Amino acid sequence: MESWISHFTRRGFLQRTSWFSLLGGLSLDLHAANNRVSGKGARLAPQKIYEKLGIRPFINAAGTYTMLSACIMPREVVAAMEEASRQHVSIPELQEAAGQRIASLVGAEAALVTSGCAAALTLATAACVCGTDEGKIRRVPDTNGMKSEVIFQKTHRFGYDHAIRNVGVKIVEVETRQELESAISDKTAMLFFLNLADQLGKIKRQEFAEIAKKAGIPSLIDAAADVPPAENLGAYIKMGYDLVAFSGGKGIKGPQCSGLLLGRKELIQAAFLNGSPNADSAGRIGKAGKEEIVGLMTAVELYVRRDHEAEWKDWERQVSLIGKAVAGIRSVQTERFVPEIANQVPHLAIKWDATALRLTKEDFVKALREGEPRIEVRPSSPTDPRLEIAVWMLQPGEDRIVASRCAEVLKKSATAA
Ligand SMILES: *Cc1c(COP(=O)(O)O)cnc(C)c1O
């Protein structure tokens, strides 16, 4: 029987024409190097990788969810990663140069590419606990004798705070400004703010940064999903946060396994020492390679240059296109909304009378997921009867497909009911 690899390679060779038209001439494949070495000189061909694995890709009407593979990178980002993949470089040199470039683009003193926002939280915490002290860097998560407390507002506790706890710190919960000020001691390593929870806590983001500054304790804000708007890239540094963490694979549309830590130079340097490529460090598990570093840098370059107004208008157009397609179906109502923090882009919510149409939200989600093409919508609370659609991760033309599939499912239920 023909081997799996040779099957790939032969098919690849035969199908190179369609591959090139698909990816605009990028040679983006592991087999290319092998082909070159073996003298076949074959260019690349579509691998139909997901199909071969029996995985059915979907149209992403959900948003930038890690579970759903986050975003599709712009072609320029993929091209930059591919170029970066062809030569060896020193990772510390690359991190420094890319960090400087990113920092100058967003208006920060320094920047570090991490393997995600969660990794940025770990590195930031380790930087505040260990600094550049080699002994401490080696010893954490044993923080005995170190500054080892991180102060949170109670309402800012969240799943990703595990990334902070990984450094061996104790989280101290407070609710009011007074509690915060009296919780600060010589054990305090860092003050943490979750931007997403701004409305839930008594202390708002600006005030929180000011308290930290006054006390001389480094502050970190998690702003993972908070671009767009583009101004947010530099806003929290300006507000006085010492460290700011973003996801690279969300609105910035960099590699899914990338994140950004911005901040004060000495803290960013310490963050770097507390992670990869330094083997004996708490952050070593979150490795950013040359491809991610160059990919995220390129994504940030593209992002700051993008015509954000035109992009916004296009999202509005898609929201209204899908809304119009379902309007007029029995009992159906639509609503445009923009989340106040995180994923701040136009979305569509579809409401209908579940009894009249004999269609629950779960049925609707299932029909879209199991249909052809497969469509994933925004995960929402089971108690919220509305179906929510995000348009910002749709690829060109997919708005019409989502519109007609939604209309189809609703109409079918309207007819059957
Ligand atoms: C997505 C997210 C993270 C994790 O980001 P990664 O880049 O996937 O590591 C952390 N915090 C918040 C608020 C997020 O939304």
Tab-separated table of C-alpha atoms and ligand atoms in Angstrom:
chain	number	residue	atom	x	y	z
A	1	MET	CA	0.000	0.000	0.000
A	2	GLU	CA	1.200	3.450	-0.869
A	3	SER	CA	2.481	5.330	2.139
A	4	TRP	CA	0.640	8.216	3.677
A	5	ILE	CA	3.486	10.643	3.004
A	6	SER	CA	3.945	9.712	-0.614
A	7	HIS	CA	0.218	10.013	-1.110
A	8	PHE	CA	0.403	13.567	0.199
A	9	THR	CA	3.427	14.428	-1.877
A	10	ARG	CA	2.190	13.012	-5.144
A	11	ARG	CA	-1.222	14.561	-4.756
A	12	GLY	CA	0.505	17.754	-3.780
A	13	PHE	CA	2.566	17.775	-6.932
A	14	LEU	CA	-0.388	17.204	-9.183
A	15	GLN	CA	-2.507	19.850	-7.571
A	16	ARG	CA	-0.049	22.691	-7.365
A	17	THR	CA	-1.972	24.928	-9.733
A	18	SER	CA	-5.009	25.162	-7.540
A	19	TRP	CA	-2.826	25.600	-4.462
A	20	PHE	CA	-1.203	28.623	-5.998
A	21	SER	CA	-4.445	30.227	-6.965
A	22	LEU	CA	-5.701	29.584	-3.465
A	23	LEU	CA	-2.859	31.147	-1.533
A	24	GLY	CA	-1.598	33.672	-4.009
A	25	GLY	CA	1.667	31.920	-4.697
A	26	LEU	CA	2.831	31.351	-1.168
A	27	SER	CA	4.869	28.272	-0.628
A	28	LEU	CA	3.725	27.297	2.761
A	29	ASP	CA	4.306	23.680	3.313
A	30	LEU	CA	6.483	21.288	5.159
A	31	HIS	CA	6.836	19.040	2.177
A	32	ALA	CA	8.424	21.783	0.097
A	33	ALA	CA	11.720	21.453	1.916
A	34	ASN	CA	11.678	17.689	1.521
A	35	ASN	CA	10.905	17.997	-2.141
A	36	ARG	CA	13.746	20.402	-2.614
A	37	VAL	CA	16.178	18.162	-0.767
A	38	SER	CA	15.066	15.147	-2.740
A	39	GLY	CA	15.592	17.096	-5.941
A	40	LYS	CA	12.026	16.884	-7.132
A	41	GLY	CA	11.821	20.650	-7.084
A	42	ALA	CA	8.102	20.383	-6.614
A	43	ARG	CA	6.276	23.528	-5.630
A	44	LEU	CA	3.318	23.207	-3.386
A	45	ALA	CA	-0.092	21.768	-3.645
A	46	PRO	CA	-3.247	21.772	-1.618
A	47	GLN	CA	-3.079	19.228	1.116
A	48	LYS	CA	-6.767	19.308	2.061
A	49	ILE	CA	-5.400	18.738	5.483
A	50	TYR	CA	-8.662	19.038	7.405
A	51	GLU	CA	-10.563	16.880	4.971
A	52	LYS	CA	-7.955	14.149	5.263
A	53	LEU	CA	-8.259	14.268	9.017
A	54	GLY	CA	-12.007	14.037	8.799
A	55	ILE	CA	-12.391	17.515	10.298
A	56	ARG	CA	-15.095	19.747	8.905
A	57	PRO	CA	-14.059	23.422	8.973
A	58	PHE	CA	-16.749	26.028	9.577
A	59	ILE	CA	-17.743	29.562	8.843
A	60	ASN	CA	-16.887	31.554	11.931
A	61	ALA	CA	-19.883	33.691	12.895
A	62	ALA	CA	-18.828	33.368	16.537
A	63	GLY	CA	-15.802	35.612	17.001
A	64	THR	CA	-12.250	35.118	18.214
A	65	TYR	CA	-12.628	32.073	20.441
A	66	THR	CA	-9.545	29.987	21.180
A	67	MET	CA	-11.718	26.860	21.128
A	68	LEU	CA	-12.808	27.783	17.611
A	69	SER	CA	-9.236	28.532	16.457
A	70	ALA	CA	-9.430	32.302	16.984
A	71	CYS	CA	-8.867	34.206	13.737
A	72	ILE	CA	-7.749	33.819	10.136
A	73	MET	CA	-4.502	35.703	9.718
A	74	PRO	CA	-4.200	38.201	6.872
A	75	ARG	CA	-2.191	36.805	3.992
A	76	GLU	CA	0.661	39.241	4.708
A	77	VAL	CA	1.031	37.775	8.195
A	78	VAL	CA	1.187	34.220	6.866
A	79	ALA	CA	3.732	35.337	4.255
A	80	ALA	CA	5.896	36.964	6.926
A	81	MET	CA	5.783	33.824	9.065
A	82	GLU	CA	6.710	31.706	6.100
A	83	GLU	CA	9.655	33.991	5.329
A	84	ALA	CA	10.752	33.929	8.969
A	85	SER	CA	10.649	30.138	8.901
A	86	ARG	CA	13.413	29.904	6.308
A	87	GLN	CA	16.392	31.124	8.314
A	88	HIS	CA	17.816	30.621	11.766
A	89	VAL	CA	18.086	33.604	14.057
A	90	SER	CA	18.908	34.334	17.679
A	91	ILE	CA	15.625	34.427	19.595
A	92	PRO	CA	16.845	37.049	22.114
A	93	GLU	CA	17.983	39.280	19.236
A	94	LEU	CA	14.715	38.800	17.397
A	95	GLN	CA	12.591	39.389	20.505
A	96	GLU	CA	14.433	42.607	21.207
A	97	ALA	CA	14.205	43.958	17.666
A	98	ALA	CA	10.563	42.943	17.134
A	99	GLY	CA	9.708	44.231	20.611
A	100	GLN	CA	11.199	47.633	19.821
A	101	ARG	CA	9.314	47.796	16.540
A	102	ILE	CA	5.995	46.896	18.194
A	103	ALA	CA	6.608	49.254	21.109
A	104	SER	CA	7.207	52.169	18.753
A	105	LEU	CA	4.047	51.335	16.781
A	106	VAL	CA	1.787	51.312	19.829
A	107	GLY	CA	3.493	53.951	21.942
A	108	ALA	CA	4.906	51.771	24.713
A	109	GLU	CA	8.387	51.839	26.214
A	110	ALA	CA	8.939	48.145	25.474
A	111	ALA	CA	7.112	45.078	24.195
A	112	LEU	CA	7.484	41.321	24.260
A	113	VAL	CA	5.847	38.760	22.015
A	114	THR	CA	4.482	35.880	24.095
A	115	SER	CA	2.597	32.729	23.173
A	116	GLY	CA	-0.738	34.281	24.111
A	117	CYS	CA	-2.344	36.690	26.540
A	118	ALA	CA	-2.391	33.977	29.207
A	119	ALA	CA	1.371	33.535	28.807
A	120	ALA	CA	1.758	37.308	29.023
A	121	LEU	CA	-0.032	37.200	32.405
A	122	THR	CA	2.391	34.550	33.692
A	123	LEU	CA	5.456	36.396	32.410
A	124	ALA	CA	4.234	39.711	33.781
A	125	THR	CA	3.625	38.185	37.218
A	126	ALA	CA	6.989	36.420	37.204
A	127	ALA	CA	8.638	39.713	36.234
A	128	CYS	CA	7.019	41.439	39.227
A	129	VAL	CA	7.900	38.605	41.624
A	130	CYS	CA	11.419	37.695	40.467
A	131	GLY	CA	12.601	40.669	38.472
A	132	THR	CA	15.885	39.735	36.853
A	133	ASP	CA	17.143	37.769	39.875
A	134	GLU	CA	18.389	34.461	38.497
A	135	GLY	CA	18.000	32.605	41.757
A	136	LYS	CA	14.375	33.675	42.116
A	137	ILE	CA	13.624	32.945	38.461
A	138	ARG	CA	14.841	29.392	39.007
A	139	ARG	CA	12.988	28.934	42.268
A	140	VAL	CA	9.373	29.972	41.483
A	141	PRO	CA	6.646	28.726	41.947
A	142	ASP	CA	8.320	28.444	45.356
A	143	THR	CA	8.000	32.098	46.352
A	144	ASN	CA	9.137	31.730	49.926
A	145	GLY	CA	10.786	34.972	51.016
A	146	MET	CA	9.777	36.847	47.866
A	147	LYS	CA	7.106	39.456	47.258
A	148	SER	CA	4.359	36.976	46.577
A	149	GLU	CA	0.954	38.613	46.755
A	150	VAL	CA	-1.119	39.865	43.861
A	151	ILE	CA	-4.092	42.053	44.667
A	152	PHE	CA	-7.337	41.635	42.724
A	153	GLN	CA	-10.782	43.109	43.072
A	154	LYS	CA	-13.029	40.196	43.989
A	155	THR	CA	-15.115	40.659	40.837
A	156	HIS	CA	-11.974	40.476	38.698
A	157	ARG	CA	-11.208	36.835	39.533
A	158	PHE	CA	-11.514	34.761	36.355
A	159	GLY	CA	-10.451	31.496	34.758
A	160	TYR	CA	-7.258	32.903	33.342
A	161	ASP	CA	-6.024	33.992	36.759
A	162	HIS	CA	-4.560	30.490	36.857
A	163	ALA	CA	-1.864	31.959	34.593
A	164	ILE	CA	-1.001	34.347	37.434
A	165	ARG	CA	-1.291	31.719	40.185
A	166	ASN	CA	1.143	29.511	38.225
A	167	VAL	CA	3.927	31.746	39.504
A	168	GLY	CA	3.215	30.628	43.074
A	169	VAL	CA	1.620	33.845	44.219
A	170	LYS	CA	-1.241	34.294	46.627
A	171	ILE	CA	-4.198	36.266	45.374
A	172	VAL	CA	-5.532	38.818	47.829
A	173	GLU	CA	-9.111	39.875	47.133
A	174	VAL	CA	-10.410	43.351	47.893
A	175	GLU	CA	-13.572	45.270	47.071
A	176	THR	CA	-13.135	48.933	47.929
A	177	ARG	CA	-10.374	51.482	47.479
A	178	GLN	CA	-9.827	51.521	51.202
A	179	GLU	CA	-9.463	47.735	51.333
A	180	LEU	CA	-7.052	47.879	48.442
A	181	GLU	CA	-4.879	50.519	50.047
A	182	SER	CA	-4.701	48.674	53.317
A	183	ALA	CA	-3.986	45.331	51.590
A	184	ILE	CA	-0.820	46.762	50.037
A	185	SER	CA	2.225	45.666	51.999
A	186	ASP	CA	5.874	44.777	51.507
A	187	LYS	CA	4.636	41.387	50.279
A	188	THR	CA	2.709	42.894	47.370
A	189	ALA	CA	4.247	42.008	44.029
A	190	MET	CA	1.596	43.325	41.666
A	191	LEU	CA	-1.880	44.825	41.313
A	192	PHE	CA	-4.037	43.155	38.692
A	193	PHE	CA	-6.965	44.584	36.731
A	194	LEU	CA	-9.219	42.644	34.346
A	195	ASN	CA	-10.431	45.156	31.796
A	196	LEU	CA	-13.437	43.030	30.919
A	197	ALA	CA	-14.643	43.365	34.520
A	198	ASP	CA	-14.314	47.170	34.670
A	199	GLN	CA	-18.041	47.634	35.242
A	200	LEU	CA	-18.237	44.930	37.899
A	201	GLY	CA	-15.730	46.324	40.353
A	202	LYS	CA	-15.979	49.344	42.631
A	203	ILE	CA	-12.568	50.631	41.533
A	204	LYS	CA	-12.473	51.574	37.861
A	205	ARG	CA	-9.461	51.162	35.616
A	206	GLN	CA	-8.058	54.684	35.770
A	207	GLU	CA	-8.345	54.916	39.551
A	208	PHE	CA	-6.823	51.455	39.952
A	209	ALA	CA	-3.730	52.468	37.947
A	210	GLU	CA	-3.405	55.636	40.027
A	211	ILE	CA	-3.547	53.726	43.313
A	212	ALA	CA	-0.820	51.369	42.087
A	213	LYS	CA	1.349	54.248	40.957
A	214	LYS	CA	0.942	56.074	44.261
A	215	ALA	CA	1.910	52.924	46.170
A	216	GLY	CA	4.842	52.219	43.852
A	217	ILE	CA	3.548	48.716	43.024
A	218	PRO	CA	3.588	47.501	39.394
A	219	SER	CA	0.137	47.185	37.833
A	220	LEU	CA	-0.972	44.762	35.125
A	221	ILE	CA	-4.125	44.995	33.030
A	222	ASP	CA	-5.520	42.097	30.989
A	223	ALA	CA	-6.947	43.635	27.823
A	224	ALA	CA	-6.876	40.391	25.819
A	225	ALA	CA	-9.879	40.993	23.578
A	226	ASP	CA	-9.938	44.778	23.703
A	227	VAL	CA	-8.873	45.736	20.200
A	228	PRO	CA	-10.672	47.117	18.309
A	229	PRO	CA	-10.792	50.021	18.924
A	230	ALA	CA	-7.204	50.415	17.777
A	231	GLU	CA	-6.516	53.230	20.267
A	232	ASN	CA	-6.735	50.660	23.047
A	233	LEU	CA	-3.320	49.303	22.000
A	234	GLY	CA	-1.699	52.357	23.569
A	235	ALA	CA	-4.469	53.566	25.872
A	236	TYR	CA	-3.691	51.623	29.047
A	237	ILE	CA	-0.010	52.460	28.961
A	238	LYS	CA	-1.012	56.109	28.725
A	239	MET	CA	-3.432	55.572	31.596
A	240	GLY	CA	-0.510	54.560	33.782
A	241	TYR	CA	-0.477	50.751	33.744
A	242	ASP	CA	3.055	49.363	34.010
A	243	LEU	CA	2.156	46.223	32.070
A	244	VAL	CA	-0.571	45.557	29.501
A	245	ALA	CA	-1.438	42.148	28.050
A	246	PHE	CA	-3.233	41.494	24.750
A	247	SER	CA	-4.008	38.380	22.764
A	248	GLY	CA	-2.242	38.282	19.418
A	249	GLY	CA	-4.780	36.007	17.773
A	250	LYS	CA	-7.934	37.993	18.501
A	251	GLY	CA	-8.673	41.419	17.006
A	252	ILE	CA	-5.035	41.992	16.048
A	253	LYS	CA	-5.281	38.931	13.798
A	254	GLY	CA	-1.822	37.635	14.481
A	255	PRO	CA	-0.910	33.984	15.026
A	256	GLN	CA	-3.352	32.169	17.286
A	257	CYS	CA	-0.424	31.232	19.541
A	258	SER	CA	0.774	34.755	20.128
A	259	GLY	CA	0.238	37.484	22.647
A	260	LEU	CA	1.635	40.854	23.512
A	261	LEU	CA	3.045	42.194	26.734
A	262	LEU	CA	3.643	45.933	26.697
A	263	GLY	CA	5.137	48.042	29.394
A	264	ARG	CA	8.067	49.514	31.209
A	265	LYS	CA	11.437	48.493	29.870
A	266	GLU	CA	12.876	46.898	32.997
A	267	LEU	CA	9.710	44.871	33.562
A	268	ILE	CA	9.617	43.683	29.952
A	269	GLN	CA	13.267	42.651	30.204
A	270	ALA	CA	12.470	40.758	33.390
A	271	ALA	CA	9.449	39.137	31.700
A	272	PHE	CA	11.710	37.915	28.924
A	273	LEU	CA	14.166	36.370	31.414
A	274	ASN	CA	11.278	34.602	33.162
A	275	GLY	CA	10.311	32.695	30.023
A	276	SER	CA	11.448	30.987	26.846
A	277	PRO	CA	14.199	30.497	25.744
A	278	ASN	CA	15.379	30.450	29.378
A	279	ALA	CA	14.920	26.753	30.230
A	280	ASP	CA	14.738	27.097	34.001
A	281	SER	CA	11.877	29.566	34.304
A	282	ALA	CA	8.164	29.600	35.103
A	283	GLY	CA	7.239	31.017	31.724
A	284	ARG	CA	9.191	28.527	29.652
A	285	ILE	CA	6.063	26.525	28.859
A	286	GLY	CA	4.775	29.382	26.694
A	287	LYS	CA	7.262	29.406	23.850
A	288	ALA	CA	7.019	31.992	21.062
A	289	GLY	CA	9.050	30.977	18.033
A	290	LYS	CA	10.500	33.094	15.273
A	291	GLU	CA	7.356	32.587	13.196
A	292	GLU	CA	5.030	33.838	15.942
A	293	ILE	CA	7.298	36.759	16.791
A	294	VAL	CA	7.519	37.927	13.185
A	295	GLY	CA	3.860	37.067	12.579
A	296	LEU	CA	2.590	39.148	15.478
A	297	MET	CA	4.897	42.055	14.638
A	298	THR	CA	3.537	42.036	11.088
A	299	ALA	CA	-0.045	41.772	12.331
A	300	VAL	CA	0.462	44.816	14.569
A	301	GLU	CA	1.999	46.747	11.654
A	302	LEU	CA	-1.010	45.920	9.483
A	303	TYR	CA	-3.435	46.583	12.290
A	304	VAL	CA	-2.257	50.113	13.030
A	305	ARG	CA	-2.278	50.969	9.307
A	306	ARG	CA	-5.723	49.494	8.623
A	307	ASP	CA	-8.636	51.730	7.587
A	308	HIS	CA	-10.641	51.077	10.753
A	309	GLU	CA	-13.547	53.235	9.663
A	310	ALA	CA	-13.984	51.353	6.401
A	311	GLU	CA	-13.715	48.059	8.234
A	312	TRP	CA	-16.385	49.153	10.724
A	313	LYS	CA	-18.705	50.181	7.872
A	314	ASP	CA	-18.251	46.795	6.291
A	315	TRP	CA	-19.174	45.057	9.557
A	316	GLU	CA	-22.306	47.229	9.775
A	317	ARG	CA	-23.181	46.307	6.205
A	318	GLN	CA	-22.866	42.601	6.998
A	319	VAL	CA	-24.937	42.887	10.174
A	320	SER	CA	-27.708	44.609	8.255
A	321	LEU	CA	-27.484	42.147	5.354
A	322	ILE	CA	-28.021	39.178	7.658
A	323	GLY	CA	-30.693	41.056	9.612
A	324	LYS	CA	-32.625	41.840	6.440
A	325	ALA	CA	-32.482	38.237	5.285
A	326	VAL	CA	-34.393	37.029	8.354
A	327	ALA	CA	-36.672	40.033	8.824
A	328	GLY	CA	-40.286	39.310	7.948
A	329	ILE	CA	-40.149	35.645	8.908
A	330	ARG	CA	-42.922	34.927	11.418
A	331	SER	CA	-42.146	36.375	14.871
A	332	VAL	CA	-38.509	37.119	14.023
A	333	GLN	CA	-36.914	40.285	15.350
A	334	THR	CA	-33.332	41.433	15.018
A	335	GLU	CA	-31.161	43.747	17.006
A	336	ARG	CA	-27.714	45.168	16.325
A	337	PHE	CA	-25.449	45.419	19.350
A	338	VAL	CA	-21.858	46.282	20.224
A	339	PRO	CA	-20.429	44.760	23.432
A	340	GLU	CA	-19.206	47.525	25.752
A	341	ILE	CA	-15.855	45.954	26.534
A	342	ALA	CA	-14.108	43.158	24.629
A	343	ASN	CA	-15.091	42.270	21.067
A	344	GLN	CA	-16.316	45.837	20.613
A	345	VAL	CA	-17.655	45.363	17.100
A	346	PRO	CA	-21.153	45.286	15.590
A	347	HIS	CA	-23.014	42.010	16.180
A	348	LEU	CA	-26.487	40.801	15.283
A	349	ALA	CA	-28.937	39.198	17.691
A	350	ILE	CA	-31.876	37.241	16.276
A	351	LYS	CA	-34.986	36.810	18.434
A	352	TRP	CA	-38.061	34.767	17.660
A	353	ASP	CA	-41.015	33.170	19.385
A	354	ALA	CA	-39.722	29.675	20.157
A	355	THR	CA	-43.228	28.313	20.679
A	356	ALA	CA	-44.678	29.763	17.491
A	357	LEU	CA	-41.762	28.492	15.408
A	358	ARG	CA	-41.166	25.350	17.481
A	359	LEU	CA	-37.486	26.205	17.362
A	360	THR	CA	-35.254	26.578	20.408
A	361	LYS	CA	-31.930	28.351	20.311
A	362	GLU	CA	-30.197	24.973	20.735
A	363	ASP	CA	-32.065	23.631	17.663
A	364	PHE	CA	-31.010	26.675	15.674
A	365	VAL	CA	-27.349	26.380	16.721
A	366	LYS	CA	-27.416	22.652	15.931
A	367	ALA	CA	-28.987	23.170	12.495
A	368	LEU	CA	-26.284	25.689	11.575
A	369	ARG	CA	-23.532	23.469	12.971
A	370	GLU	CA	-24.737	20.379	11.170
A	371	GLY	CA	-25.655	22.093	7.921
A	372	GLU	CA	-23.578	22.585	4.824
A	373	PRO	CA	-21.471	24.614	5.097
A	374	ARG	CA	-21.047	24.279	8.818
A	375	ILE	CA	-21.564	27.547	10.714
A	376	GLU	CA	-20.650	28.377	14.308
A	377	VAL	CA	-22.384	31.281	16.052
A	378	ARG	CA	-21.425	33.218	19.153
A	379	PRO	CA	-21.602	31.090	22.287
A	380	SER	CA	-24.104	32.662	24.657
A	381	SER	CA	-25.730	31.865	27.945
A	382	PRO	CA	-28.371	29.078	27.776
A	383	THR	CA	-30.778	31.434	29.505
A	384	ASP	CA	-30.439	34.001	26.711
A	385	PRO	CA	-32.922	32.948	24.013
A	386	ARG	CA	-31.308	35.108	21.327
A	387	LEU	CA	-29.010	33.773	18.653
A	388	GLU	CA	-25.942	35.993	18.383
A	389	ILE	CA	-23.912	36.418	15.246
A	390	ALA	CA	-20.476	37.996	14.980
A	391	VAL	CA	-19.503	39.161	11.517
A	392	TRP	CA	-15.921	40.328	12.091
A	393	MET	CA	-14.277	36.948	11.510
A	394	LEU	CA	-16.304	36.187	8.359
A	395	GLN	CA	-14.303	35.789	5.179
A	396	PRO	CA	-15.438	37.641	2.043
A	397	GLY	CA	-18.776	36.304	0.801
A	398	GLU	CA	-19.571	34.341	3.941
A	399	ASP	CA	-22.025	37.012	5.125
A	400	ARG	CA	-24.410	35.963	2.353
A	401	ILE	CA	-24.074	32.284	3.242
A	402	VAL	CA	-24.782	32.973	6.925
A	403	ALA	CA	-27.755	35.146	5.916
A	404	SER	CA	-29.302	32.508	3.697
A	405	ARG	CA	-28.690	29.614	6.108
A	406	CYS	CA	-30.264	31.528	9.002
A	407	ALA	CA	-33.260	32.430	6.839
A	408	GLU	CA	-33.547	28.836	5.661
A	409	VAL	CA	-33.603	27.381	9.183
A	410	LEU	CA	-36.159	29.929	10.423
A	411	LYS	CA	-38.395	29.584	7.353
A	412	LYS	CA	-38.357	25.811	7.567
A	413	SER	CA	-39.512	26.010	11.185
A	414	ALA	CA	-42.142	28.629	10.279
A	415	THR	CA	-43.512	26.326	7.577
A	416	ALA	CA	-43.448	23.209	9.756
A	417	ALA	CA	-44.956	24.906	12.807
B	1	LIG	C1	-8.757	35.249	25.423
B	1	LIG	C2	-8.454	35.798	26.740
B	1	LIG	C3	-7.282	35.437	27.423
B	1	LIG	C4	-6.337	34.403	26.897
B	1	LIG	O1	-5.720	34.843	25.725
B	1	LIG	P1	-4.779	33.878	24.866
B	1	LIG	O2	-4.172	34.819	23.874
B	1	LIG	O3	-5.674	32.862	24.242
B	1	LIG	O4	-3.789	33.269	25.782
B	1	LIG	C5	-7.015	36.039	28.636
B	1	LIG	N1	-7.865	36.956	29.157
B	1	LIG	C6	-9.009	37.316	28.545
B	1	LIG	C7	-9.896	38.344	29.173
B	1	LIG	C8	-9.346	36.754	27.309
B	1	LIG	O5	-10.459	37.120	26.678
